[in-house]
Amino acid sequence: MRLLRSKRVPLDMLRPLLPDSEWERVRAYPVQDMGLGTDAFGTRRELLGFAYALGYWLHRSYFRVVSSGHEHIPSSGGGVVVGNHSGVLPFDGMMVGADVFRYTEPPRLVRYMVDYFVYQLPFVGAFFRGVGQMPGTRRNFDGLVEEGHLVGIFPEGAEALGKLSERAYELYPFTHGHVELAARHGVPVVPFGLVGAEEQQTMVRDLQPLARALRLPYFPITTTFPWLGPLGLLPRPSRYFIRYGAPLRIDPGALHSIDVRRREVERVRDAVAELIREAQATRRQYAGGSR
Amino acid sequence: MSRTGKFSPVELASHAGDDAGTPRAGRRRVFLAGARRRVAVHLIERLLADPDVEAVLAVDRGACPPTLMGCDPERFVFAPADLSRRRQVDNLFLLDRFRGKPFDTVLHLAFQGNPHGYNFKSHEFNVNAAQHLLEASLRHGVTKYVFLSSDAVYKLGPRNDYKVREDAELNLDPSAHPILRDTLDAEFICRAKMDDPTCEVMVIRPSGVFGGGVISGINLLFESNPPVLPVGFDPMVNPTTKERLSRDLMLAISLHGKGVFNVAGATIGPLSRFFEERGIKPIRVPGPALKLANRLQRGLGMTRYHAAFHPKRLYYSLVLDDAKFERVFRANAEPVMGIERGGDEVE
């Protein structure tokens, strides 16, 4: 009842949701209080704790994430985390966020550049902001990197979430923004490949006219949605495999030449594609081993 | 600076003059338009407490505010005038008292920004007063002109930056509230004269202002009984107070600097937290019902807040980035507002 009555959920109330070691990670994460319990980006520790409790459970028990290459994630300072996107609902972003938070020391939060439509939705936008996720603008990127945060970008865009199942693990063209911004700030791009999200939903069709009418990037028709109502959007518990690659230093020439920028974007895209292949190989080994 | 020697847009926005932040020479003779505003009353009290301010002429329509009645008549004069009339504005600059020692600073706070009772005359007043006052200031050798604008000029939406800088996109939507368009008109009039070599023209965009009796959106919202908010939204804000704003205006008067500046409060947080801090319990209604609920509340005298003036205000964050003002003015506050001068402490 106390949870329902007060908007300020005491952090201690979340304690039963996490093991002690993870609880300490939430407490240790630095949120620079700007006077009313949030940082300048709107991050609230109690919401972060709640989201991590949910993410931790999904990470450990539902998607049973297998990940490697955490040593490539910078332990301090700014950086850009870039990877593939899929699965109708962005559980892949949540799992990468939970994975990085769980396996970095000190704990690091990946702050994604989120599509604008999210912030038009009641509750959802406020929740995303409360857990440190920002609308994808250049100024937001600048602010996050200048303050030494890890910024997460899906350069395929939100449309990639609505990828049809026949195009599984096919990378959409990457936008150029992440390369340009990484070059401008001189921060590394950490690529990752994620396998498993494509199997959580089987996307049959994208109803674009309805998506446009609802101002959404896609409107999914899956084997379960809309037939089972909102429950049909719940993902199948397919195991996730995440692999982080070595940080890529972006050629500063990307700021002055479109050719260099294009080449650098392709380099990042190739790195992500290679990591997806490696993660798929791990999955095959895993499946073979468990048999 | 770019390779062509010109300022890029961002650099231009942060360019505040070569001697920016240095104290202005001599004693101040201040012309303050809009003296009946709460912020103005507070500012006048501050100005008169400063020994470096020689005289203050306060102008507004109607009678002198009672709190200013007891001010030292040697240093303070109140003159009722209609600033939308060019002749009346000129006459104020030609008052016997100030003819020998003309004004060196003009503060334009006389803006009809309350949507309640807004009509064509208000529009005429807003635009004409801005134009006449600035032109008269330039004609009469004023060296500093400050216009108090509003943060409502910024475009609001889901793609807003976490901190809005002076060069952020403006709300040029033709369907925007007429007061907003007047504010932008007045700003553009000022911006057209910002390159004047003799006068430092400043536009100050304050975030929402808290304070007893202040007619600002956020203050009226907080004074509502009860405040009504849309369900599911909790924008980030960094409101200031009338005391802090008047201190910032003092700095703008006392130090060199020109251009557009944001000024805001030091605390950044979600709107709901500001309510919690003050022990106010707002009511939340679905977004589409917000305007209706607000109209009903106004009809019943439960609020003076006007939800239609800035409709997205309660949905999307608007946190002003006042780093430029901080760097140019607040960081150099010590010589003009230091404790040893009997002024305020520097935050």
XYZ file of C-alpha atoms in Angstrom:
638
model
C 0.000 0.000 0.000
C 2.874 2.338 0.739
C 4.086 1.878 -2.822
C 0.712 2.987 -4.135
C 0.354 5.985 -1.875
C 3.742 7.593 -2.279
C 5.429 8.604 -5.507
C 8.756 8.486 -3.695
C 9.317 4.786 -3.342
C 11.906 4.319 -0.588
C 14.930 2.561 -2.014
C 14.911 0.104 0.884
C 11.575 -1.298 -0.288
C 13.332 -2.660 -3.361
C 15.845 -4.577 -1.307
C 13.952 -7.914 -1.293
C 13.887 -7.830 -5.093
C 17.664 -8.114 -5.490
C 20.459 -10.203 -3.971
C 22.734 -8.269 -1.603
C 25.587 -8.005 -4.108
C 23.300 -6.513 -6.786
C 21.619 -4.270 -4.264
C 25.024 -2.822 -3.418
C 25.604 -2.129 -7.116
C 22.411 -0.068 -7.294
C 23.441 1.855 -4.193
C 26.954 2.372 -5.543
C 25.842 3.773 -8.876
C 26.520 7.525 -8.739
C 23.429 9.672 -9.393
C 24.505 13.296 -9.189
C 21.654 14.814 -7.212
C 20.542 18.191 -8.589
C 18.544 19.017 -5.473
C 15.443 16.849 -5.660
C 16.812 13.333 -5.907
C 17.425 13.199 -9.662
C 20.406 14.031 -11.826
C 20.222 16.609 -14.612
C 18.918 13.937 -16.978
C 16.084 12.958 -14.645
C 17.558 9.660 -13.423
C 15.992 8.504 -10.159
C 17.810 5.916 -8.123
C 14.647 4.184 -6.922
C 13.368 3.805 -10.488
C 16.797 2.614 -11.554
C 16.700 0.056 -8.738
C 13.237 -1.086 -9.751
C 14.217 -1.359 -13.437
C 17.397 -3.222 -12.545
C 15.482 -5.621 -10.300
C 13.209 -6.422 -13.230
C 16.113 -6.503 -15.694
C 18.180 -8.689 -13.389
C 15.397 -11.256 -13.104
C 14.835 -11.284 -16.873
C 18.598 -11.421 -17.471
C 19.203 -14.320 -15.118
C 16.038 -16.387 -15.205
C 13.956 -15.545 -18.256
C 16.372 -14.840 -21.096
C 19.251 -16.643 -19.312
C 21.767 -14.317 -20.936
C 25.180 -15.656 -21.890
C 27.614 -12.810 -22.503
C 31.303 -12.283 -23.087
C 33.771 -9.502 -23.850
C 32.930 -7.249 -20.882
C 36.601 -6.287 -20.647
C 36.065 -4.140 -23.758
C 33.600 -1.858 -21.973
C 35.446 1.186 -20.623
C 35.370 1.267 -16.835
C 35.250 5.053 -16.792
C 34.671 7.982 -19.132
C 32.392 8.348 -22.104
C 31.790 5.744 -24.760
C 29.242 4.643 -27.327
C 27.750 1.159 -27.195
C 26.407 0.149 -30.593
C 24.656 -3.043 -31.726
C 21.830 -4.743 -33.569
C 18.182 -4.247 -32.677
C 15.235 -6.615 -33.012
C 12.406 -8.391 -31.232
C 9.273 -6.173 -31.576
C 9.694 -4.792 -28.045
C 13.151 -3.541 -27.009
C 14.023 -6.256 -24.503
C 17.412 -6.463 -26.242
C 18.250 -2.944 -25.064
C 17.111 -3.788 -21.570
C 19.220 -6.955 -21.481
C 22.359 -5.194 -22.722
C 21.751 -2.494 -20.106
C 21.296 -5.075 -17.340
C 24.304 -7.064 -18.575
C 26.625 -4.058 -18.593
C 25.366 -2.917 -15.195
C 25.835 -6.408 -13.767
C 29.297 -7.154 -15.102
C 31.161 -3.834 -15.015
C 33.107 -2.598 -12.039
C 32.110 0.039 -10.930
C 28.610 -0.522 -12.325
C 27.986 1.397 -15.516
C 24.611 2.397 -16.879
C 24.050 2.362 -20.634
C 21.941 5.398 -21.427
C 20.199 4.816 -24.713
C 19.269 7.412 -27.269
C 15.565 6.602 -27.465
C 13.105 7.329 -30.249
C 10.991 10.424 -29.616
C 7.628 8.678 -29.768
C 8.352 7.006 -26.431
C 8.268 10.376 -24.668
C 4.796 11.120 -26.017
C 3.390 8.117 -24.176
C 2.029 8.665 -20.665
C 3.999 6.842 -17.932
C 6.350 5.222 -20.446
C 8.226 8.437 -21.244
C 8.492 9.408 -17.573
C 9.729 5.906 -16.720
C 12.340 5.904 -19.481
C 13.646 9.268 -18.339
C 13.642 8.113 -14.728
C 15.918 5.201 -15.590
C 18.330 7.482 -17.432
C 17.248 6.953 -21.039
C 17.178 10.094 -23.170
C 15.498 11.300 -26.373
C 17.982 10.904 -29.213
C 19.213 14.437 -29.839
C 22.743 15.639 -30.417
C 22.684 17.874 -27.373
C 21.595 14.968 -25.182
C 24.404 12.858 -26.582
C 26.891 15.678 -25.966
C 25.669 16.171 -22.407
C 25.889 12.476 -21.567
C 29.339 11.964 -23.057
C 30.695 15.172 -21.535
C 29.611 13.885 -18.132
C 31.379 10.576 -18.807
C 28.381 8.314 -19.410
C 28.074 5.295 -21.700
C 25.630 6.078 -24.489
C 23.741 3.257 -26.178
C 22.707 3.631 -29.797
C 20.896 1.285 -32.141
C 21.944 2.751 -35.476
C 19.387 0.660 -37.352
C 16.666 2.771 -35.712
C 13.418 1.762 -34.030
C 12.158 0.392 -37.376
C 14.532 -2.554 -36.923
C 12.398 -3.733 -34.003
C 9.650 -4.383 -36.513
C 11.927 -6.497 -38.721
C 10.076 -9.384 -40.369
C 11.129 -12.852 -39.227
C 12.319 -13.747 -42.744
C 14.945 -11.003 -42.401
C 16.242 -12.228 -39.032
C 19.833 -11.171 -38.255
C 19.959 -9.082 -41.399
C 21.341 -5.687 -40.438
C 19.483 -2.610 -41.651
C 21.654 0.275 -42.916
C 23.315 2.140 -40.048
C 22.716 5.845 -39.527
C 25.844 7.999 -39.339
C 25.188 9.977 -36.172
C 26.985 7.677 -33.727
C 30.223 7.777 -35.731
C 30.165 11.523 -36.146
C 29.442 12.137 -32.474
C 32.037 9.613 -31.296
C 34.625 11.286 -33.532
C 33.699 14.730 -32.265
C 34.110 13.709 -28.634
C 37.022 11.334 -29.241
C 35.284 8.497 -27.397
C 35.434 4.797 -28.363
C 32.637 2.891 -30.049
C 32.064 -0.475 -28.370
C 30.235 -2.787 -30.794
C 28.118 -5.701 -29.639
C 26.245 -8.475 -31.360
C 23.107 -9.880 -29.782
C 21.512 -13.180 -30.700
C 18.205 -14.445 -29.328
C 15.947 -11.403 -29.587
C 14.876 -12.358 -33.114
C 13.415 -15.577 -31.717
C 11.411 -13.947 -28.911
C 8.694 -12.935 -31.381
C 7.818 -14.071 -34.893
C 6.999 -10.907 -36.804
C 4.699 -11.781 -39.694
C 3.691 -8.395 -40.988
C 4.196 -4.679 -40.315
C 0.924 -2.741 -40.690
C 2.460 0.538 -41.823
C -0.799 2.478 -42.473
C -1.925 1.811 -38.899
C 1.560 2.587 -37.596
C 1.489 5.960 -39.374
C -1.976 6.721 -38.004
C -0.774 5.935 -34.472
C 2.559 7.720 -35.035
C 4.490 4.557 -34.303
C 7.542 3.357 -36.232
C 5.822 0.008 -36.933
C 2.690 -1.899 -35.993
C 3.474 -5.569 -35.484
C 1.410 -8.543 -36.528
C 3.033 -11.563 -34.939
C 1.980 -15.135 -34.384
C 0.542 -14.041 -31.026
C -0.302 -10.332 -31.425
C -2.969 -8.984 -31.677
C -4.661 -12.369 -31.386
C -3.892 -12.762 -27.669
C -4.309 -9.074 -26.872
C -1.472 -7.267 -25.045
C -0.303 -10.610 -23.687
C 0.634 -11.494 -27.230
C 3.460 -8.957 -27.020
C 5.196 -10.854 -24.245
C 8.446 -12.360 -25.531
C 9.201 -16.047 -25.669
C 11.957 -17.023 -23.210
C 14.622 -17.561 -25.855
C 18.180 -17.524 -24.536
C 20.167 -14.378 -25.342
C 23.813 -14.412 -26.374
C 25.655 -11.084 -26.203
C 29.203 -10.526 -27.375
C 31.058 -7.252 -26.982
C 33.886 -6.419 -29.360
C 37.074 -4.430 -28.992
C 36.513 -0.655 -28.832
C 36.822 1.093 -32.183
C 38.534 4.458 -32.376
C 36.809 6.564 -34.987
C 38.935 8.459 -37.489
C 38.530 12.209 -36.730
C 38.430 12.664 -40.501
C 34.803 11.488 -40.238
C 33.990 15.034 -39.156
C 35.237 16.521 -42.401
C 34.665 13.892 -45.073
C 31.483 12.033 -45.905
C 33.564 9.259 -47.484
C 35.546 8.731 -44.287
C 32.358 8.812 -42.272
C 30.723 6.245 -44.533
C 33.796 4.037 -44.259
C 33.789 4.308 -40.463
C 30.073 3.493 -40.303
C 30.739 0.402 -42.426
C 33.586 -0.567 -40.105
C 31.238 -0.419 -37.115
C 28.535 -2.315 -39.024
C 31.010 -5.019 -40.057
C 32.184 -5.339 -36.460
C 28.581 -5.782 -35.269
C 27.899 -8.341 -38.032
C 31.028 -10.292 -37.064
C 30.008 -10.257 -33.385
C 26.544 -11.553 -34.324
C 28.224 -14.423 -36.193
C 30.404 -15.156 -33.152
C 27.371 -15.056 -30.848
C 25.531 -17.418 -33.188
C 28.521 -19.786 -33.077
C 28.418 -19.640 -29.281
C 24.741 -20.464 -29.406
C 25.421 -23.491 -31.625
C 28.102 -24.677 -29.194
C 25.747 -24.107 -26.326
C 22.965 -26.032 -27.992
C 25.401 -28.831 -28.846
C 26.740 -28.915 -25.278
C 23.340 -29.043 -23.681
C 22.213 -31.889 -25.861
C 35.718 30.345 -34.242
C 35.424 28.811 -37.678
C 38.134 28.847 -40.330
C 36.388 31.685 -42.151
C 36.773 33.840 -39.062
C 33.041 33.961 -38.504
C 31.330 32.624 -35.424
C 29.494 29.333 -35.774
C 25.908 29.459 -34.454
C 26.860 27.970 -31.108
C 29.834 30.289 -30.679
C 27.706 33.236 -31.685
C 25.216 32.339 -29.015
C 27.933 32.313 -26.394
C 29.579 35.499 -27.633
C 28.824 38.130 -25.076
C 31.233 40.938 -25.963
C 34.980 41.324 -25.454
C 34.753 42.886 -22.010
C 31.884 40.648 -20.921
C 31.757 40.061 -17.196
C 33.764 43.155 -16.239
C 32.116 45.795 -14.055
C 30.626 48.804 -15.819
C 32.246 52.114 -14.964
C 30.493 54.900 -13.067
C 27.274 54.992 -11.096
C 24.036 53.640 -12.512
C 21.049 55.729 -13.518
C 18.342 53.206 -14.212
C 15.100 53.489 -16.158
C 12.857 50.590 -15.180
C 9.701 49.939 -17.194
C 7.072 47.703 -15.613
C 7.581 48.795 -12.011
C 4.397 47.177 -10.734
C 5.657 43.659 -11.373
C 6.697 41.787 -8.240
C 10.120 41.108 -9.634
C 10.508 44.809 -10.419
C 9.528 45.848 -6.894
C 12.093 43.462 -5.490
C 14.702 44.668 -7.931
C 14.080 48.331 -7.141
C 14.618 47.624 -3.452
C 17.930 45.980 -4.350
C 18.932 48.818 -6.635
C 18.254 51.428 -3.972
C 20.278 49.424 -1.461
C 23.280 49.615 -3.773
C 25.361 52.778 -3.272
C 26.538 52.552 -6.880
C 23.026 53.225 -8.123
C 22.536 56.956 -8.350
C 18.885 57.140 -9.365
C 16.006 54.951 -10.445
C 13.056 56.021 -12.564
C 10.275 53.465 -12.302
C 7.544 53.578 -14.912
C 4.256 51.783 -15.253
C 0.599 52.333 -15.933
C -1.341 53.236 -12.777
C -0.188 54.212 -9.328
C 3.100 53.555 -7.578
C 3.124 50.194 -5.728
C 2.608 50.834 -1.983
C 5.856 49.093 -1.006
C 7.828 51.664 -2.992
C 6.076 54.705 -1.492
C 8.660 55.086 1.246
C 11.720 54.993 -1.011
C 14.246 57.809 -0.848
C 12.805 60.534 -3.137
C 16.339 61.766 -3.857
C 17.117 58.515 -5.651
C 13.745 57.124 -6.665
C 11.059 58.568 -8.901
C 7.863 56.865 -10.032
C 6.231 58.114 -13.229
C 2.971 56.747 -14.657
C 3.087 56.493 -18.444
C 1.758 54.530 -21.378
C 4.816 53.007 -23.005
C 2.944 52.107 -26.155
C 2.917 55.861 -26.989
C 6.165 56.958 -28.569
C 5.855 60.558 -27.359
C 5.268 59.519 -23.766
C 8.332 57.277 -23.857
C 10.453 60.120 -25.240
C 9.152 62.511 -22.611
C 10.349 60.200 -19.850
C 13.894 60.464 -21.141
C 13.554 64.256 -21.174
C 12.415 64.711 -17.576
C 14.166 67.726 -15.996
C 15.576 65.513 -13.285
C 17.412 63.287 -15.727
C 18.189 65.716 -18.549
C 21.591 66.710 -17.156
C 22.479 63.161 -16.148
C 20.789 60.849 -18.619
C 20.025 57.199 -17.988
C 22.742 54.692 -18.705
C 20.589 51.574 -18.170
C 17.090 50.638 -19.297
C 15.276 47.562 -18.013
C 12.203 46.557 -19.926
C 9.963 44.426 -17.715
C 6.684 45.978 -18.888
C 5.252 43.053 -20.738
C 1.593 42.104 -20.607
C 2.199 38.389 -20.207
C -0.978 37.312 -18.449
C -3.318 35.452 -20.811
C -6.256 36.561 -18.658
C -7.777 39.607 -20.336
C -5.363 39.606 -23.240
C -6.697 41.529 -26.249
C -5.513 43.567 -29.226
C -4.570 46.496 -26.976
C -2.310 44.198 -25.012
C -0.679 43.128 -28.264
C -0.197 46.745 -29.319
C 1.259 47.577 -25.949
C 3.667 44.644 -25.939
C 5.093 45.252 -29.373
C 5.016 49.060 -29.410
C 6.481 49.402 -25.931
C 9.374 47.133 -26.891
C 10.019 49.098 -30.057
C 9.662 52.621 -28.622
C 11.651 51.897 -25.507
C 14.590 50.413 -27.397
C 14.626 53.160 -30.032
C 14.440 55.882 -27.396
C 17.237 54.185 -25.431
C 19.517 54.179 -28.453
C 18.650 57.799 -29.275
C 19.366 58.999 -25.737
C 22.726 57.304 -25.323
C 21.749 54.443 -23.028
C 24.641 51.981 -22.826
C 22.770 48.962 -21.478
C 19.318 47.733 -22.436
C 17.845 44.632 -20.830
C 14.614 42.984 -21.957
C 13.080 40.339 -19.702
C 11.636 37.711 -22.014
C 10.354 34.245 -21.120
C 11.290 30.585 -21.457
C 7.982 30.076 -23.256
C 9.721 31.127 -26.483
C 11.384 27.697 -26.779
C 9.782 24.982 -28.815
C 8.584 22.210 -26.538
C 8.139 18.581 -27.444
C 9.307 15.010 -26.959
C 12.619 15.719 -28.676
C 13.667 18.453 -26.274
C 17.233 18.507 -25.050
C 17.876 17.702 -21.416
C 19.105 21.267 -21.034
C 17.920 23.949 -23.416
C 20.564 26.396 -24.552
C 20.024 29.876 -25.925
C 20.457 28.639 -29.503
C 17.699 26.004 -29.199
C 14.754 25.999 -31.585
C 12.135 28.674 -30.934
C 8.405 28.156 -31.016
C 7.499 29.873 -34.281
C 4.255 27.943 -34.628
C 1.681 30.388 -36.086
C -0.998 28.830 -33.899
C 0.956 29.602 -30.719
C -0.696 31.882 -28.167
C -0.555 35.581 -29.218
C 1.386 36.512 -26.059
C 4.071 34.101 -27.102
C 4.207 35.672 -30.545
C 4.433 39.124 -28.924
C 7.348 37.927 -26.809
C 9.144 36.687 -29.882
C 8.396 39.954 -31.707
C 9.868 41.917 -28.817
C 12.909 39.629 -28.751
C 13.467 40.031 -32.482
C 13.294 43.814 -32.100
C 16.059 43.552 -29.509
C 18.090 41.091 -31.546
C 18.001 43.420 -34.535
C 19.887 45.994 -32.438
C 22.319 43.678 -30.717
C 25.207 44.758 -32.910
C 24.813 48.392 -31.887
C 28.340 49.563 -30.937
C 27.216 51.969 -28.215
C 24.543 49.991 -26.392
C 24.733 46.473 -24.969
C 21.362 44.929 -25.736
C 20.507 41.912 -23.603
C 17.585 39.526 -23.712
C 17.087 37.481 -20.567
C 14.956 34.364 -20.717
C 14.079 33.281 -17.186
C 12.673 29.877 -16.332
C 9.391 29.853 -14.402
C 9.483 32.233 -11.440
C 8.274 31.380 -7.946
C 7.303 34.108 -5.505
C 4.297 35.547 -3.700
C 2.061 37.361 -6.175
C 4.253 36.642 -9.209
C 2.223 36.152 -12.396
C 4.226 33.347 -13.954
C 2.838 30.093 -15.283
C 4.514 27.891 -12.720
C 3.657 30.177 -9.814
C 0.003 30.344 -10.808
C -0.010 26.574 -11.144
C 1.419 26.170 -7.664
C -1.080 28.680 -6.270
C -3.986 26.707 -7.760
C -6.258 24.876 -5.389
C -5.622 22.129 -6.334
C -3.169 22.115 -9.270
C -4.345 19.889 -12.108
C -1.758 17.921 -14.090
C -1.958 15.390 -16.916
C -1.716 11.791 -15.824
C 1.471 9.925 -16.783
C 3.699 12.948 -17.359
C 6.218 14.504 -15.020
C 8.391 17.070 -16.821
C 11.788 18.178 -15.563
C 11.992 21.881 -14.660
C 14.429 24.279 -12.994
C 12.340 27.235 -11.838
C 13.914 30.272 -10.288
C 12.617 32.620 -7.608
C 11.887 36.313 -7.783
C 14.779 36.942 -5.391
C 17.241 35.010 -7.542
C 15.905 36.589 -10.718
C 16.214 40.108 -9.320
C 19.784 39.303 -8.259
C 20.515 38.082 -11.778
C 19.020 41.259 -13.199
C 21.257 43.276 -10.848
C 24.246 41.448 -12.270
C 23.052 42.118 -15.810
C 22.905 45.818 -14.954
C 26.230 45.949 -13.150
C 28.443 43.984 -15.528
C 29.255 44.260 -19.201
C 27.677 41.703 -21.515
C 25.225 41.498 -24.361
C 23.229 38.879 -26.203
C 20.626 36.325 -25.238
C 20.914 34.637 -21.853
C 18.938 31.970 -20.047
C 18.596 32.373 -16.309
C 17.258 29.589 -14.128
C 17.176 28.180 -10.634
C 19.887 25.956 -9.222
C 17.585 23.011 -8.503
C 16.632 20.681 -11.332
C 13.941 18.102 -10.763
C 10.640 16.623 -11.841
C 7.629 18.902 -11.389
C 6.032 16.399 -9.006
C 9.006 16.685 -6.653
C 8.604 20.464 -6.453
C 4.979 19.897 -5.437
C 6.025 17.306 -2.863
C 8.613 19.673 -1.425
C 5.923 22.276 -0.861
C 3.390 19.807 0.497
C 0.998 20.383 -2.403
C -1.061 17.476 -3.697
C -1.988 17.944 -7.352
C -4.879 16.196 -9.057
C -4.116 14.248 -12.219
C -6.554 13.992 -15.111
C -6.200 12.331 -18.527
C -4.365 14.620 -20.969
C -7.353 15.310 -23.265
C -9.412 16.479 -20.262
C -6.757 18.869 -18.963
C -7.893 21.997 -20.812
C -11.506 21.425 -19.855
C -10.592 20.864 -16.217
C -8.474 24.015 -16.257
C -11.276 26.061 -17.797
C -13.681 24.754 -15.183
C -11.246 25.581 -12.392
C -10.759 29.088 -13.713
C -14.511 29.548 -13.923
C -14.834 28.509 -10.306
C -11.976 30.761 -9.214
C -9.795 27.843 -8.151
C -6.868 28.817 -10.331
C -5.404 31.622 -12.390
C -3.220 29.206 -14.349
C -3.976 29.171 -18.071
C -3.287 25.703 -19.518
C -3.955 26.824 -23.096
C -1.156 29.433 -23.012
C 1.634 26.889 -23.173
C -0.199 23.613 -23.651
C 2.820 21.295 -23.759
C 4.342 22.742 -20.617
C 2.912 20.101 -18.324
C 3.924 17.263 -20.648
C 7.515 17.875 -21.708
C 10.641 18.880 -19.834
C 12.028 22.383 -20.132
C 15.266 22.793 -18.216
C 17.123 25.957 -19.123
C 20.877 25.774 -19.468
C 22.140 28.993 -17.919
C 25.825 28.081 -18.075
C 26.469 31.107 -20.291
C 24.953 33.510 -17.741
C 26.819 31.684 -14.997
C 30.117 32.101 -16.818
C 29.708 35.723 -17.842
C 27.803 37.174 -14.898
C 27.485 34.999 -11.797
C 31.140 33.974 -11.916
C 32.078 37.665 -11.844
C 29.570 38.688 -9.210
C 32.071 39.139 -6.402
C 33.301 42.663 -7.260
C 29.801 44.092 -7.633
C 27.768 42.037 -5.154
C 30.361 40.850 -2.676
C 29.730 40.699 1.033
C 32.142 43.511 1.676
C 29.939 45.786 -0.410
C 26.927 45.038 1.745
C 25.299 43.231 -1.136
C 24.120 39.659 -1.287
C 26.322 36.684 -0.898
C 27.286 34.957 -4.103
C 25.611 31.550 -4.439
